[in-house]
Amino acid sequence: MEHFDIVLAIARIALSGDSERATHQVKRLREAVSKAKPDQAEKLARLLNRDDRRHSVAPMSLEQMRVSGSSPPVIPGEKLGRNTPLPNDRETATPLVRVVFPEDNVGAEPVLSPVLADALDGLIGEWAHTEELAALGVQPNMRCLLYGKPGVGKTMLARYIGAKLGLPIVEARLDGLVSSFLGTTARNIGALFDFADRYRCVLFLDEFDAIAKARDDAQEVGEIKRVVNALLQCLDARGRRGFTLAATNHEHLLDPAVWRRFDGRIEIPLPDADARKNLLARFLPPLTPGEAEMKMLVWMTEGMSGADIETLISGGKRFLVMKEASGASGSRRRGLLGGLRRQATLSGQLFSVEQRALLLGSNEELAAALVDNGGLTQREAGLLVGVSQSTVSRRRRDTANPLEA
Ligand SMILES: Nc1ncnc2c1ncn2[C@@H]1O[C@H](COP(=O)(O)OP(=O)(O)OP(=O)(O)O)[C@@H](O)[C@H]1O
Ligand SMILES: [Mg+2]
């Protein structure tokens, strides 16, 4: 029989359960027969295509890694490498996932409140000790939903969890899957889960509300029902095969059945004053603001997300550079306030209405507010804004007793 050596190799590898090498050999066979027997080559191509999307070959003959210290947790699956072929949308050939490897993600630890950081440490600890927990008859939470306002660090946190576990993150943006490929969405979701189930990884479903949002479109009701059902089935089938993280800005839009599938639901709140201070300390260097400026920044950033604070500080830095390049005089301290004022004009949406009005209003009023609401002393506020202490004091009196002003 022609090409018998390849068939023999496939048989040997298939029996040993190494599906990656088996795929390689089937591809060789397809090449070998493509000229003489195009119809057979076509059949093999279809088989390969299906295999890409199929559940991993069962039973998995895959080595299971032991947990010790920081080594990856014990979950079944093949090793996901940089050369592993990614699943594609069949019509457009667009990849359905993006893989972030732990080594690509070092150092990006999100700033979180201590309570939240503790809770997450607990979760990561559980995931890293799955086997020990199983020995005691308990299972860790395998599916976890991160929710919160835009820009609070959900995506960053999911990648960080992957890096902490030493596992690659298989990221799928469901908004892309749903909006671009309506009609084939359910199939793509199947392919996505097949891929994640096959490899040792954390599956991360970002922008998870996309499916729920699409339900509002009356014309697409039938399609979306199919998609939600496909998603529920996939989540159930994935079960304990691997970790699943999802993130959303619109948790209230999620289908209740989908919401229930997650045993962990973690709200990532907007940063409180301490967290904002830590975020500022991360983004400000090499600028080294004094204590009074720090207090001003912490107060001014109330209600902002981590991403907003990053945008604000980048804008402030650009302002300082341009100011110094133009040879303008004045201390960096004033420059920082100038930067904030510029941002209040250019990126007003970052601030609350009141803060924006204060930044764009008079120096006296701003200085008084920095004392009354921002926790600065009169001296600090006066120096920062460039007005005398007596002016600050008068303005505060006038604000407190407007009738006497
Ligand atoms: N808690 C945080 N700690 C450190 N950096 C943060 C934090 N939150 C946001 N950032 C900064 O903002 C960027 C954007 O955050 P990220 O994309 O993770 O937010 P998100 O919650 O996923 O937003 P969205 O809901 O819009 O997808 C991060 O790359 C990081 O630079
Ligand atoms: Mg995100």
PDB file of C-alpha atoms and ligand atoms in Angstrom, residues 109-112 148-157 173 206-207 247-249 268 279 282-283 305-308 310, ligand 1:
ATOM      1  CA  GLU A 109      -0.017  43.165  39.139  1.00  0.00           C
ATOM      2  CA  PRO A 110      -3.220  45.158  39.479  1.00  0.00           C
ATOM      3  CA  VAL A 111      -3.640  47.573  42.358  1.00  0.00           C
ATOM      4  CA  LEU A 112      -6.530  46.341  44.487  1.00  0.00           C
ATOM      5  CA  GLY A 148     -17.310  46.099  37.609  1.00  0.00           C
ATOM      6  CA  LYS A 149     -17.204  49.449  35.843  1.00  0.00           C
ATOM      7  CA  PRO A 150     -15.081  49.947  32.710  1.00  0.00           C
ATOM      8  CA  GLY A 151     -11.364  50.399  33.278  1.00  0.00           C
ATOM      9  CA  VAL A 152     -11.160  49.021  36.830  1.00  0.00           C
ATOM     10  CA  GLY A 153      -8.668  46.356  35.765  1.00  0.00           C
ATOM     11  CA  LYS A 154     -10.758  43.238  35.050  1.00  0.00           C
ATOM     12  CA  THR A 155      -8.814  42.212  31.955  1.00  0.00           C
ATOM     13  CA  MET A 156      -5.546  42.995  33.660  1.00  0.00           C
ATOM     14  CA  LEU A 157      -6.571  40.915  36.671  1.00  0.00           C
ATOM     15  CA  ARG A 173     -13.746  38.502  23.199  1.00  0.00           C
ATOM     16  CA  ASP A 206     -13.875  38.916  28.091  1.00  0.00           C
ATOM     17  CA  GLU A 207     -16.767  41.303  27.352  1.00  0.00           C
ATOM     18  CA  ALA A 247     -15.487  39.608  32.759  1.00  0.00           C
ATOM     19  CA  THR A 248     -18.303  42.044  32.201  1.00  0.00           C
ATOM     20  CA  ASN A 249     -19.238  45.695  32.727  1.00  0.00           C
ATOM     21  CA  ILE A 268     -14.018  44.864  41.167  1.00  0.00           C
ATOM     22  CA  LEU A 279      -2.351  53.774  41.481  1.00  0.00           C
ATOM     23  CA  ARG A 282       2.460  53.496  40.084  1.00  0.00           C
ATOM     24  CA  PHE A 283       1.783  55.900  37.224  1.00  0.00           C
ATOM     25  CA  SER A 305     -11.093  53.998  37.446  1.00  0.00           C
ATOM     26  CA  GLY A 306      -7.476  52.823  37.286  1.00  0.00           C
ATOM     27  CA  ALA A 307      -7.558  53.349  33.513  1.00  0.00           C
ATOM     28  CA  ASP A 308      -8.874  56.930  33.989  1.00  0.00           C
ATOM     29  CA  GLU A 310      -3.510  56.351  34.016  1.00  0.00           C
TER      30      GLU A 310
HETATM   31  N1  LIG B   1      -6.587  48.111  39.444  1.00  0.00           N
HETATM   32  C1  LIG B   1      -5.662  48.505  38.551  1.00  0.00           C
HETATM   33  N2  LIG B   1      -4.343  48.422  38.856  1.00  0.00           N
HETATM   34  C2  LIG B   1      -3.402  48.828  37.980  1.00  0.00           C
HETATM   35  N3  LIG B   1      -3.678  49.316  36.767  1.00  0.00           N
HETATM   36  C3  LIG B   1      -4.974  49.421  36.397  1.00  0.00           C
HETATM   37  C4  LIG B   1      -6.024  49.012  37.280  1.00  0.00           C
HETATM   38  N4  LIG B   1      -7.191  49.226  36.666  1.00  0.00           N
HETATM   39  C5  LIG B   1      -6.887  49.705  35.457  1.00  0.00           C
HETATM   40  N5  LIG B   1      -5.572  49.839  35.289  1.00  0.00           N
HETATM   41  C6  LIG B   1      -4.890  50.344  34.083  1.00  0.00           C
HETATM   42  O1  LIG B   1      -5.877  50.532  33.094  1.00  0.00           O
HETATM   43  C7  LIG B   1      -5.684  49.658  31.987  1.00  0.00           C
HETATM   44  C8  LIG B   1      -7.000  49.145  31.481  1.00  0.00           C
HETATM   45  O2  LIG B   1      -7.556  48.253  32.443  1.00  0.00           O
HETATM   46  P1  LIG B   1      -8.416  46.970  32.010  1.00  0.00           P
HETATM   47  O3  LIG B   1      -8.496  46.906  30.539  1.00  0.00           O
HETATM   48  O4  LIG B   1      -7.895  45.792  32.721  1.00  0.00           O
HETATM   49  O5  LIG B   1      -9.829  47.366  32.588  1.00  0.00           O
HETATM   50  P2  LIG B   1     -11.208  46.586  32.390  1.00  0.00           P
HETATM   51  O6  LIG B   1     -11.887  46.572  33.726  1.00  0.00           O
HETATM   52  O7  LIG B   1     -10.972  45.298  31.724  1.00  0.00           O
HETATM   53  O8  LIG B   1     -11.968  47.597  31.432  1.00  0.00           O
HETATM   54  P3  LIG B   1     -13.172  47.268  30.407  1.00  0.00           P
HETATM   55  O9  LIG B   1     -14.366  46.993  31.247  1.00  0.00           O
HETATM   56  O10 LIG B   1     -13.319  48.544  29.638  1.00  0.00           O
HETATM   57  O11 LIG B   1     -12.757  46.111  29.572  1.00  0.00           O
HETATM   58  C9  LIG B   1      -4.758  48.568  32.500  1.00  0.00           C
HETATM   59  O12 LIG B   1      -3.975  48.039  31.466  1.00  0.00           O
HETATM   60  C10 LIG B   1      -3.903  49.321  33.523  1.00  0.00           C
HETATM   61  O13 LIG B   1      -2.852  50.018  32.893  1.00  0.00           O
END
